[in-house]
Amino acid sequence: MRILFHEELTFISDQLVAMSRLSGRALERATTALLEADLALAEQVISEDEQIDAIRRDLESRAIDVLARQQPVATDLRQLVTALRMSSDLERAGDLARHVAKLARMRYPEVAVPEHMREVFTRMSPLAQEMIVRAGEIVAAQDADGAVELQLRDDAMDRYHREVFRLVLEADPQVETQVAIDTTLLSRYLERFADHAVSVAIRVVFLVTGTWHDELVPSTGAGPVHRAEP
Amino acid sequence: MRILFHEELTFISDQLVAMSRLSGRALERATTALLEADLALAEQVISEDEQIDAIRRDLESRAIDVLARQQPVATDLRQLVTALRMSSDLERAGDLARHVAKLARMRYPEVAVPEHMREVFTRMSPLAQEMIVRAGEIVAAQDADGAVELQLRDDAMDRYHREVFRLVLEADPQVETQVAIDTTLLSRYLERFADHAVSVAIRVVFLVTGTWHDELVPSTGAGPVHRAEP
């Protein structure tokens, strides 16, 4: 019985890794679609998001099935419940990649990101992609130390987020208001994407140590990070 | 055994109702703090968010405890797993109210929302508050019809969200870029808050009917809704 249960957990862990890769790839393509005004690629990201959602639904059904058949003990239950929360984070990361693709589609054939802001997005998005893929690896390896390291990388995301606001506010000549709106939302999507990566990874600390490290728990959204913030 | 289990489920449902009220009240206060530049109220919302987070953590522990002790059947499991997802939505709604309060604090003693945009926010925020409280009632009553009605109200939220962008883009004289950034984020927080209300309510449909109504499932974030969108 317990061997079966652990096979199930391994399967679920593999699916979480798959979700992390799919959402990382979705963000990569969405960013290319955004910066190159590639409509076909944007459409592809939007339609393929359903794959990630389907894995999440399947994981939930399997988890309920395992719970009903195998009467797992408390530690195993915590693993299952935590895996479900991770899958919600990863599904949501996929949704955010889709939002980037939708914005690319909405502005087509124009490019939503002005020339002087391309660089920050070409750094911010790959970092977010790396973070989600790394979160998947951390889940697979139950690597609590890796989770703590990953959280530190989120500081770089917050710096990019502030940098976007700085570039919008200090542009000379002033950016169009539409550009300010679009880049504010894009930066917010990327920042939240990385938050979900941290959230997935930090849940591994919980599983491995059995306690929450409150100081490590992400605030699930840094919220407004503006130039005016200290 | 099953009586005990159903008492547990009732308790969990009561806690979800409490979370919905707390997050509704948090958004009400955060909005007042925002529009009246009330720093003390903003600080209160920020510090009291921990109450909502604590209920979520407690619910998760109880759910795991129930699962370990009572070996519920598959239908009961679906109730428990769904309740956990609802609690995540409500916790996240509380986080978004906290984000509004943080933005109010950041701009203090100034008011982040300019005069000509006060009205849209004084309509949008109360609607979001009503929606989350209503979601709690729908959970308590297992009211699938109410859930479908609630989802229709989300259309009004989307209209307000577009109205914010319209007001930012068409302001004459042009709004400051900082105002464009702030109001874009605020509108996004409110729109997401309402999405979580819909998400909680729609899960009731799932519980009552045993199937997902795909056409009813919110997209968990309408994504970019701009003037340029059809």
CSV table of C-alpha atoms in Angstrom, one decimal:
chain,number,residue,atom,x,y,z
A,1,MET,CA,0.0,0.0,0.0
A,2,ARG,CA,2.7,2.5,1.0
A,3,ILE,CA,4.8,1.5,-2.0
A,4,LEU,CA,1.8,2.3,-4.2
A,5,PHE,CA,1.3,5.6,-2.4
A,6,HIS,CA,4.9,6.6,-3.0
A,7,GLU,CA,4.7,5.7,-6.6
A,8,GLU,CA,1.7,8.1,-6.8
A,9,LEU,CA,3.7,10.8,-5.1
A,10,THR,CA,6.5,10.4,-7.6
A,11,PHE,CA,4.1,10.6,-10.4
A,12,ILE,CA,2.6,13.8,-9.0
A,13,SER,CA,6.1,15.3,-8.5
A,14,ASP,CA,6.9,14.5,-12.1
A,15,GLN,CA,3.7,16.3,-13.2
A,16,LEU,CA,4.7,19.3,-11.2
A,17,VAL,CA,8.0,19.4,-12.9
A,18,ALA,CA,6.2,19.1,-16.3
A,19,MET,CA,4.0,22.0,-15.3
A,20,SER,CA,7.0,24.2,-14.3
A,21,ARG,CA,8.6,23.5,-17.7
A,22,LEU,CA,5.5,24.2,-19.6
A,23,SER,CA,4.8,27.5,-17.8
A,24,GLY,CA,8.5,28.5,-18.2
A,25,ARG,CA,8.3,27.8,-22.0
A,26,ALA,CA,4.9,29.6,-22.2
A,27,LEU,CA,6.5,32.7,-20.7
A,28,GLU,CA,9.5,32.5,-23.0
A,29,ARG,CA,7.3,32.4,-26.1
A,30,ALA,CA,4.9,35.0,-24.8
A,31,THR,CA,7.9,37.4,-24.3
A,32,THR,CA,9.2,36.7,-27.8
A,33,ALA,CA,5.6,37.3,-29.1
A,34,LEU,CA,5.6,40.6,-27.2
A,35,LEU,CA,8.9,41.9,-28.2
A,36,GLU,CA,8.8,40.7,-31.8
A,37,ALA,CA,5.1,41.4,-32.3
A,38,ASP,CA,4.6,37.8,-33.4
A,39,LEU,CA,0.9,37.2,-33.5
A,40,ALA,CA,1.0,33.5,-34.4
A,41,LEU,CA,3.2,32.8,-31.4
A,42,ALA,CA,1.0,34.8,-29.1
A,43,GLU,CA,-2.1,32.8,-30.3
A,44,GLN,CA,-0.1,29.6,-29.6
A,45,VAL,CA,0.7,30.5,-26.0
A,46,ILE,CA,-2.9,31.5,-25.4
A,47,SER,CA,-4.3,28.2,-26.8
A,48,GLU,CA,-1.7,26.0,-25.2
A,49,ASP,CA,-2.4,27.3,-21.7
A,50,GLU,CA,-5.2,24.7,-21.5
A,51,GLN,CA,-2.5,21.9,-21.4
A,52,ILE,CA,-1.2,23.3,-18.1
A,53,ASP,CA,-4.8,23.7,-16.7
A,54,ALA,CA,-5.6,20.1,-17.7
A,55,ILE,CA,-2.6,18.8,-15.8
A,56,ARG,CA,-3.7,20.7,-12.7
A,57,ARG,CA,-7.2,19.2,-12.9
A,58,ASP,CA,-5.8,15.7,-13.5
A,59,LEU,CA,-3.5,16.1,-10.4
A,60,GLU,CA,-6.5,17.1,-8.3
A,61,SER,CA,-8.5,14.1,-9.4
A,62,ARG,CA,-5.6,11.7,-8.8
A,63,ALA,CA,-4.9,13.1,-5.4
A,64,ILE,CA,-8.6,12.6,-4.4
A,65,ASP,CA,-8.5,9.1,-5.8
A,66,VAL,CA,-5.3,8.3,-3.8
A,67,LEU,CA,-6.9,9.7,-0.6
A,68,ALA,CA,-10.0,7.7,-1.1
A,69,ARG,CA,-8.3,4.4,-1.9
A,70,GLN,CA,-5.2,4.4,0.3
A,71,GLN,CA,-5.9,6.2,3.6
A,72,PRO,CA,-2.5,7.8,3.8
A,73,VAL,CA,-1.0,8.8,7.1
A,74,ALA,CA,-0.7,12.5,8.2
A,75,THR,CA,2.7,13.1,6.7
A,76,ASP,CA,1.6,11.7,3.4
A,77,LEU,CA,-1.5,13.9,3.5
A,78,ARG,CA,0.6,17.0,4.0
A,79,GLN,CA,2.6,16.0,0.9
A,80,LEU,CA,-0.6,15.6,-1.2
A,81,VAL,CA,-2.2,18.8,0.0
A,82,THR,CA,1.1,20.7,-0.6
A,83,ALA,CA,1.3,19.2,-4.1
A,84,LEU,CA,-2.2,20.5,-4.8
A,85,ARG,CA,-1.2,24.0,-3.7
A,86,MET,CA,2.0,23.8,-5.8
A,87,SER,CA,-0.1,22.8,-8.8
A,88,SER,CA,-2.4,25.9,-8.3
A,89,ASP,CA,0.7,28.1,-8.2
A,90,LEU,CA,2.0,26.6,-11.5
A,91,GLU,CA,-1.3,26.9,-13.2
A,92,ARG,CA,-1.5,30.5,-12.2
A,93,ALA,CA,2.0,31.1,-13.6
A,94,GLY,CA,0.8,29.7,-16.9
A,95,ASP,CA,-2.2,32.1,-16.7
A,96,LEU,CA,0.2,35.0,-16.3
A,97,ALA,CA,2.3,33.9,-19.3
A,98,ARG,CA,-1.0,33.9,-21.2
A,99,HIS,CA,-1.8,37.4,-20.0
A,100,VAL,CA,1.6,38.6,-21.5
A,101,ALA,CA,0.6,36.8,-24.8
A,102,LYS,CA,-2.8,38.5,-24.8
A,103,LEU,CA,-1.2,41.9,-24.4
A,104,ALA,CA,1.1,41.1,-27.3
A,105,ARG,CA,-1.9,40.2,-29.4
A,106,MET,CA,-3.9,43.3,-28.4
A,107,ARG,CA,-1.1,45.6,-29.5
A,108,TYR,CA,-0.2,43.8,-32.7
A,109,PRO,CA,1.1,44.9,-35.2
A,110,GLU,CA,2.6,47.4,-32.8
A,111,VAL,CA,5.1,46.4,-30.0
A,112,ALA,CA,3.8,47.2,-26.5
A,113,VAL,CA,7.3,47.7,-25.1
A,114,PRO,CA,9.2,50.9,-26.3
A,115,GLU,CA,12.8,50.7,-27.4
A,116,HIS,CA,14.3,52.1,-24.2
A,117,MET,CA,12.5,49.4,-22.1
A,118,ARG,CA,13.3,46.3,-24.2
A,119,GLU,CA,16.4,45.6,-22.2
A,120,VAL,CA,14.8,45.4,-18.8
A,121,PHE,CA,12.1,43.0,-20.1
A,122,THR,CA,14.7,40.8,-21.9
A,123,ARG,CA,16.4,40.4,-18.5
A,124,MET,CA,13.3,40.2,-16.3
A,125,SER,CA,11.4,37.6,-18.2
A,126,PRO,CA,14.3,35.0,-18.6
A,127,LEU,CA,14.9,35.3,-14.9
A,128,ALA,CA,11.3,34.5,-14.1
A,129,GLN,CA,11.5,31.5,-16.6
A,130,GLU,CA,14.6,30.2,-14.9
A,131,MET,CA,13.0,30.6,-11.5
A,132,ILE,CA,10.0,28.5,-12.4
A,133,VAL,CA,12.0,25.7,-14.0
A,134,ARG,CA,14.3,25.8,-11.0
A,135,ALA,CA,11.3,25.5,-8.7
A,136,GLY,CA,10.3,22.3,-10.5
A,137,GLU,CA,13.8,20.9,-9.9
A,138,ILE,CA,13.6,21.8,-6.3
A,139,VAL,CA,10.3,19.9,-5.9
A,140,ALA,CA,11.8,16.9,-7.7
A,141,ALA,CA,14.9,16.9,-5.5
A,142,GLN,CA,13.1,18.0,-2.3
A,143,ASP,CA,15.9,20.5,-2.1
A,144,ALA,CA,15.1,22.9,0.8
A,145,ASP,CA,18.5,24.7,0.5
A,146,GLY,CA,17.8,25.3,-3.2
A,147,ALA,CA,14.4,26.8,-2.2
A,148,VAL,CA,16.1,29.3,0.1
A,149,GLU,CA,18.5,30.3,-2.7
A,150,LEU,CA,15.7,30.7,-5.1
A,151,GLN,CA,14.0,33.1,-2.8
A,152,LEU,CA,17.0,35.3,-2.8
A,153,ARG,CA,16.8,35.6,-6.6
A,154,ASP,CA,13.4,37.1,-6.2
A,155,ASP,CA,15.1,40.3,-4.9
A,156,ALA,CA,16.5,40.7,-8.5
A,157,MET,CA,12.9,40.5,-9.8
A,158,ASP,CA,11.8,43.2,-7.4
A,159,ARG,CA,14.7,45.4,-8.6
A,160,TYR,CA,13.6,44.9,-12.3
A,161,HIS,CA,10.1,45.7,-11.3
A,162,ARG,CA,11.2,49.0,-9.8
A,163,GLU,CA,13.5,49.6,-12.8
A,164,VAL,CA,10.4,49.4,-15.1
A,165,PHE,CA,8.7,52.1,-13.1
A,166,ARG,CA,11.8,54.2,-13.1
A,167,LEU,CA,12.1,53.9,-16.9
A,168,VAL,CA,8.4,54.8,-17.3
A,169,LEU,CA,8.6,57.8,-15.0
A,170,GLU,CA,11.9,59.2,-16.2
A,171,ALA,CA,11.5,58.8,-20.0
A,172,ASP,CA,12.3,61.9,-22.0
A,173,PRO,CA,10.2,62.6,-23.9
A,174,GLN,CA,7.5,61.3,-21.6
A,175,VAL,CA,6.1,57.9,-22.6
A,176,GLU,CA,2.6,57.7,-23.9
A,177,THR,CA,0.0,56.9,-21.3
A,178,GLN,CA,-0.8,53.6,-23.0
A,179,VAL,CA,2.8,52.6,-22.8
A,180,ALA,CA,2.8,53.4,-19.1
A,181,ILE,CA,-0.3,51.2,-18.6
A,182,ASP,CA,1.0,48.3,-20.7
A,183,THR,CA,4.4,48.2,-19.2
A,184,THR,CA,3.1,48.5,-15.6
A,185,LEU,CA,0.8,45.5,-16.2
A,186,LEU,CA,3.6,43.5,-17.9
A,187,SER,CA,6.0,44.1,-15.1
A,188,ARG,CA,3.3,43.1,-12.6
A,189,TYR,CA,2.6,39.8,-14.5
A,190,LEU,CA,6.3,38.9,-14.5
A,191,GLU,CA,6.8,39.8,-10.9
A,192,ARG,CA,3.8,37.6,-9.9
A,193,PHE,CA,5.1,34.8,-12.1
A,194,ALA,CA,8.3,34.8,-10.1
A,195,ASP,CA,6.3,34.9,-6.9
A,196,HIS,CA,4.6,31.7,-7.8
A,197,ALA,CA,8.0,30.1,-8.5
A,198,VAL,CA,9.2,31.1,-5.0
A,199,SER,CA,5.9,30.0,-3.5
A,200,VAL,CA,6.3,26.5,-5.0
A,201,ALA,CA,9.9,26.2,-3.9
A,202,ILE,CA,9.3,27.4,-0.3
A,203,ARG,CA,6.6,24.8,0.2
A,204,VAL,CA,9.4,22.2,-0.2
A,205,VAL,CA,11.0,23.7,2.9
A,206,PHE,CA,7.7,23.0,4.7
A,207,LEU,CA,7.6,19.4,3.5
A,208,VAL,CA,11.2,18.7,4.4
A,209,THR,CA,11.4,20.4,7.7
A,210,GLY,CA,7.7,19.9,8.8
A,211,THR,CA,7.5,23.5,9.9
A,212,TRP,CA,6.9,26.8,8.1
A,213,HIS,CA,9.8,29.2,8.1
A,214,ASP,CA,7.8,32.3,8.5
A,215,GLU,CA,10.6,34.5,7.4
A,216,LEU,CA,10.9,32.5,4.2
A,217,VAL,CA,7.2,32.5,3.2
A,218,PRO,CA,6.7,34.8,0.3
A,219,SER,CA,4.2,37.6,0.8
A,220,THR,CA,2.4,36.2,-2.3
A,221,GLY,CA,2.8,39.4,-4.2
A,222,ALA,CA,5.2,42.1,-3.4
A,223,GLY,CA,2.4,44.6,-4.1
A,224,PRO,CA,3.2,48.0,-5.2
A,225,VAL,CA,6.9,48.5,-5.7
A,226,HIS,CA,7.4,52.1,-6.9
A,227,ARG,CA,10.2,54.5,-7.2
A,228,ALA,CA,8.7,56.4,-4.3
A,229,GLU,CA,9.0,53.4,-2.0
A,230,PRO,CA,12.0,53.5,0.4
B,1,MET,CA,-17.9,9.0,12.3
B,2,ARG,CA,-19.8,10.7,9.4
B,3,ILE,CA,-21.7,12.9,11.8
B,4,LEU,CA,-18.3,14.1,13.2
B,5,PHE,CA,-17.1,14.6,9.6
B,6,HIS,CA,-20.1,16.7,8.7
B,7,GLU,CA,-19.6,18.8,11.8
B,8,GLU,CA,-16.1,19.4,10.6
B,9,LEU,CA,-17.3,20.5,7.2
B,10,THR,CA,-19.8,22.9,8.8
B,11,PHE,CA,-17.0,24.4,10.8
B,12,ILE,CA,-14.8,24.8,7.8
B,13,SER,CA,-17.7,26.4,5.9
B,14,ASP,CA,-18.2,28.9,8.7
B,15,GLN,CA,-14.5,29.7,8.6
B,16,LEU,CA,-14.8,30.4,4.8
B,17,VAL,CA,-17.7,32.7,5.5
B,18,ALA,CA,-15.6,34.5,8.2
B,19,MET,CA,-12.7,34.8,5.7
B,20,SER,CA,-15.0,36.3,3.1
B,21,ARG,CA,-16.3,38.9,5.5
B,22,LEU,CA,-12.8,39.8,6.8
B,23,SER,CA,-11.4,40.3,3.3
B,24,GLY,CA,-14.5,42.3,2.3
B,25,ARG,CA,-14.0,44.6,5.3
B,26,ALA,CA,-10.3,44.8,4.6
B,27,LEU,CA,-11.0,46.1,1.1
B,28,GLU,CA,-13.6,48.5,2.4
B,29,ARG,CA,-11.1,50.0,4.9
B,30,ALA,CA,-8.2,50.0,2.4
B,31,THR,CA,-10.3,51.9,-0.1
B,32,THR,CA,-11.3,54.5,2.5
B,33,ALA,CA,-7.6,54.7,3.5
B,34,LEU,CA,-6.8,55.2,-0.2
B,35,LEU,CA,-9.4,57.9,-1.0
B,36,GLU,CA,-9.1,59.8,2.3
B,37,ALA,CA,-5.3,59.4,2.7
B,38,ASP,CA,-5.9,57.8,6.1
B,39,LEU,CA,-2.5,56.4,7.1
B,40,ALA,CA,-3.6,54.8,10.4
B,41,LEU,CA,-6.4,52.9,8.6
B,42,ALA,CA,-4.0,51.7,5.9
B,43,GLU,CA,-1.6,50.4,8.6
B,44,GLN,CA,-4.5,48.6,10.3
B,45,VAL,CA,-5.4,46.8,7.1
B,46,ILE,CA,-1.8,45.8,6.5
B,47,SER,CA,-1.3,44.4,10.0
B,48,GLU,CA,-4.7,42.7,10.2
B,49,ASP,CA,-4.2,40.7,7.0
B,50,GLU,CA,-2.4,38.2,9.2
B,51,GLN,CA,-5.8,37.2,10.7
B,52,ILE,CA,-7.0,36.0,7.3
B,53,ASP,CA,-3.7,34.2,6.6
B,54,ALA,CA,-4.0,32.5,10.1
B,55,ILE,CA,-7.5,31.2,9.4
B,56,ARG,CA,-6.2,29.7,6.1
B,57,ARG,CA,-3.4,27.9,7.8
B,58,ASP,CA,-5.7,26.6,10.5
B,59,LEU,CA,-8.2,25.3,7.9
B,60,GLU,CA,-5.4,23.4,6.2
B,61,SER,CA,-4.2,21.8,9.4
B,62,ARG,CA,-7.8,20.9,10.3
B,63,ALA,CA,-8.5,19.4,6.9
B,64,ILE,CA,-5.3,17.3,7.1
B,65,ASP,CA,-6.3,16.2,10.6
B,66,VAL,CA,-9.8,15.2,9.4
B,67,LEU,CA,-8.4,13.3,6.5
B,68,ALA,CA,-6.0,11.4,8.8
B,69,ARG,CA,-8.5,10.5,11.5
B,70,GLN,CA,-11.7,9.9,9.6
B,71,GLN,CA,-11.0,8.3,6.2
B,72,PRO,CA,-13.7,10.2,4.4
B,73,VAL,CA,-15.2,8.8,1.2
B,74,ALA,CA,-14.5,10.3,-2.2
B,75,THR,CA,-17.4,12.9,-2.2
B,76,ASP,CA,-16.3,14.2,1.2
B,77,LEU,CA,-12.7,14.4,0.0
B,78,ARG,CA,-13.8,16.6,-2.9
B,79,GLN,CA,-15.5,18.9,-0.4
B,80,LEU,CA,-12.4,19.2,1.7
B,81,VAL,CA,-10.0,19.7,-1.2
B,82,THR,CA,-12.4,22.3,-2.7
B,83,ALA,CA,-12.7,24.1,0.7
B,84,LEU,CA,-8.9,24.4,0.7
B,85,ARG,CA,-8.9,25.9,-2.7
B,86,MET,CA,-11.6,28.4,-1.6
B,87,SER,CA,-9.5,29.3,1.4
B,88,SER,CA,-6.5,30.1,-0.9
B,89,ASP,CA,-8.7,32.3,-3.0
B,90,LEU,CA,-10.0,34.2,0.1
B,91,GLU,CA,-6.5,34.6,1.5
B,92,ARG,CA,-5.3,36.0,-1.8
B,93,ALA,CA,-8.3,38.4,-1.8
B,94,GLY,CA,-7.1,39.6,1.6
B,95,ASP,CA,-3.6,40.1,0.2
B,96,LEU,CA,-5.0,42.3,-2.6
B,97,ALA,CA,-6.8,44.5,-0.1
B,98,ARG,CA,-3.5,44.8,1.7
B,99,HIS,CA,-1.9,45.9,-1.6
B,100,VAL,CA,-4.5,48.7,-1.9
B,101,ALA,CA,-3.6,49.7,1.6
B,102,LYS,CA,0.1,49.7,0.9
B,103,LEU,CA,-0.4,51.9,-2.1
B,104,ALA,CA,-2.4,54.3,0.1
B,105,ARG,CA,0.5,54.3,2.6
B,106,MET,CA,3.1,54.9,-0.1
B,107,ARG,CA,1.4,58.0,-1.4
B,108,TYR,CA,0.4,59.4,2.0
B,109,PRO,CA,-0.2,62.4,2.6
B,110,GLU,CA,-1.1,62.6,-1.1
B,111,VAL,CA,-4.1,60.7,-2.5
B,112,ALA,CA,-3.1,58.3,-5.3
B,113,VAL,CA,-6.5,58.6,-7.1
B,114,PRO,CA,-7.1,62.0,-8.8
B,115,GLU,CA,-10.4,63.8,-8.4
B,116,HIS,CA,-11.8,62.8,-11.8
B,117,MET,CA,-11.3,59.1,-11.1
B,118,ARG,CA,-12.7,58.9,-7.5
B,119,GLU,CA,-16.2,58.0,-8.7
B,120,VAL,CA,-15.1,54.9,-10.6
B,121,PHE,CA,-13.2,53.6,-7.6
B,122,THR,CA,-16.1,54.3,-5.2
B,123,ARG,CA,-18.2,52.1,-7.4
B,124,MET,CA,-15.7,49.4,-8.3
B,125,SER,CA,-14.5,48.7,-4.8
B,126,PRO,CA,-17.9,48.3,-3.1
B,127,LEU,CA,-19.0,45.9,-5.9
B,128,ALA,CA,-15.9,43.8,-5.2
B,129,GLN,CA,-16.6,43.8,-1.5
B,130,GLU,CA,-20.2,42.8,-2.1
B,131,MET,CA,-19.1,40.0,-4.4
B,132,ILE,CA,-16.7,38.5,-1.8
B,133,VAL,CA,-19.3,38.6,1.0
B,134,ARG,CA,-21.9,37.1,-1.4
B,135,ALA,CA,-19.4,34.3,-2.3
B,136,GLY,CA,-19.3,33.4,1.4
B,137,GLU,CA,-23.1,33.2,1.6
B,138,ILE,CA,-23.1,31.1,-1.5
B,139,VAL,CA,-20.6,28.7,0.1
B,140,ALA,CA,-22.7,28.5,3.3
B,141,ALA,CA,-25.9,27.9,1.4
B,142,GLN,CA,-24.3,25.6,-1.3
B,143,ASP,CA,-26.2,27.9,-3.7
B,144,ALA,CA,-25.2,26.9,-7.2
B,145,ASP,CA,-27.7,29.3,-8.8
B,146,GLY,CA,-26.3,32.2,-6.7
B,147,ALA,CA,-22.9,31.3,-8.0
B,148,VAL,CA,-24.0,31.7,-11.6
B,149,GLU,CA,-25.6,35.0,-10.8
B,150,LEU,CA,-22.4,36.2,-9.1
B,151,GLN,CA,-20.4,35.4,-12.1
B,152,LEU,CA,-22.6,37.7,-14.2
B,153,ARG,CA,-21.8,40.6,-11.8
B,154,ASP,CA,-18.1,40.2,-12.8
B,155,ASP,CA,-19.0,41.7,-16.1
B,156,ALA,CA,-19.6,45.0,-14.3
B,157,MET,CA,-16.2,44.7,-12.7
B,158,ASP,CA,-14.6,44.3,-16.1
B,159,ARG,CA,-16.5,47.4,-17.4
B,160,TYR,CA,-15.1,49.4,-14.4
B,161,HIS,CA,-11.6,48.1,-15.2
B,162,ARG,CA,-11.9,49.4,-18.8
B,163,GLU,CA,-13.4,52.6,-17.5
B,164,VAL,CA,-10.3,53.2,-15.4
B,165,PHE,CA,-8.1,52.9,-18.5
B,166,ARG,CA,-10.4,55.1,-20.5
B,167,LEU,CA,-10.2,57.8,-17.8
B,168,VAL,CA,-6.5,57.5,-17.6
B,169,LEU,CA,-6.0,57.7,-21.4
B,170,GLU,CA,-8.5,60.5,-22.1
B,171,ALA,CA,-7.8,62.8,-19.2
B,172,ASP,CA,-7.2,66.4,-20.3
B,173,PRO,CA,-4.7,67.7,-19.2
B,174,GLN,CA,-2.9,64.3,-19.4
B,175,VAL,CA,-2.6,62.6,-16.0
B,176,GLU,CA,0.9,62.3,-14.5
B,177,THR,CA,2.6,59.1,-15.3
B,178,GLN,CA,2.7,58.2,-11.6
B,179,VAL,CA,-1.1,58.4,-11.5
B,180,ALA,CA,-1.3,56.2,-14.6
B,181,ILE,CA,0.8,53.6,-12.9
B,182,ASP,CA,-1.0,53.8,-9.6
B,183,THR,CA,-4.5,53.6,-10.9
B,184,THR,CA,-3.6,50.8,-13.3
B,185,LEU,CA,-2.3,48.7,-10.4
B,186,LEU,CA,-5.3,49.6,-8.2
B,187,SER,CA,-7.8,48.6,-10.9
B,188,ARG,CA,-5.9,45.4,-11.4
B,189,TYR,CA,-6.0,44.6,-7.7
B,190,LEU,CA,-9.8,45.2,-7.5
B,191,GLU,CA,-10.4,43.2,-10.6
B,192,ARG,CA,-8.4,40.2,-9.3
B,193,PHE,CA,-10.2,40.6,-5.9
B,194,ALA,CA,-13.6,40.1,-7.7
B,195,ASP,CA,-12.1,37.2,-9.7
B,196,HIS,CA,-11.4,35.4,-6.5
B,197,ALA,CA,-15.0,35.9,-5.3
B,198,VAL,CA,-16.2,34.4,-8.5
B,199,SER,CA,-13.7,31.6,-8.2
B,200,VAL,CA,-14.9,30.7,-4.7
B,201,ALA,CA,-18.6,30.8,-5.8
B,202,ILE,CA,-18.1,28.7,-8.9
B,203,ARG,CA,-16.4,26.0,-6.9
B,204,VAL,CA,-19.8,25.5,-5.2
B,205,VAL,CA,-21.3,24.6,-8.6
B,206,PHE,CA,-18.7,21.9,-8.8
B,207,LEU,CA,-19.5,20.6,-5.4
B,208,VAL,CA,-23.3,20.6,-5.9
B,209,THR,CA,-23.4,19.2,-9.4
B,210,GLY,CA,-20.2,17.1,-9.3
B,211,THR,CA,-19.1,18.4,-12.6
B,212,TRP,CA,-17.2,21.4,-13.8
B,213,HIS,CA,-19.2,23.8,-16.0
B,214,ASP,CA,-16.4,24.8,-18.1
B,215,GLU,CA,-18.2,27.8,-19.5
B,216,LEU,CA,-18.6,29.0,-15.9
B,217,VAL,CA,-15.1,28.6,-14.7
B,218,PRO,CA,-13.5,32.1,-14.4
B,219,SER,CA,-10.3,32.5,-16.4
B,220,THR,CA,-8.7,33.4,-13.1
B,221,GLY,CA,-7.7,36.9,-14.2
B,222,ALA,CA,-9.3,38.6,-17.1
B,223,GLY,CA,-5.8,39.8,-18.0
B,224,PRO,CA,-5.3,43.0,-19.9
B,225,VAL,CA,-8.5,44.7,-20.5
B,226,HIS,CA,-7.7,47.9,-22.4
B,227,ARG,CA,-9.6,50.5,-24.4
B,228,ALA,CA,-8.1,49.0,-27.5
B,229,GLU,CA,-9.7,45.6,-26.8
B,230,PRO,CA,-12.8,44.9,-28.8
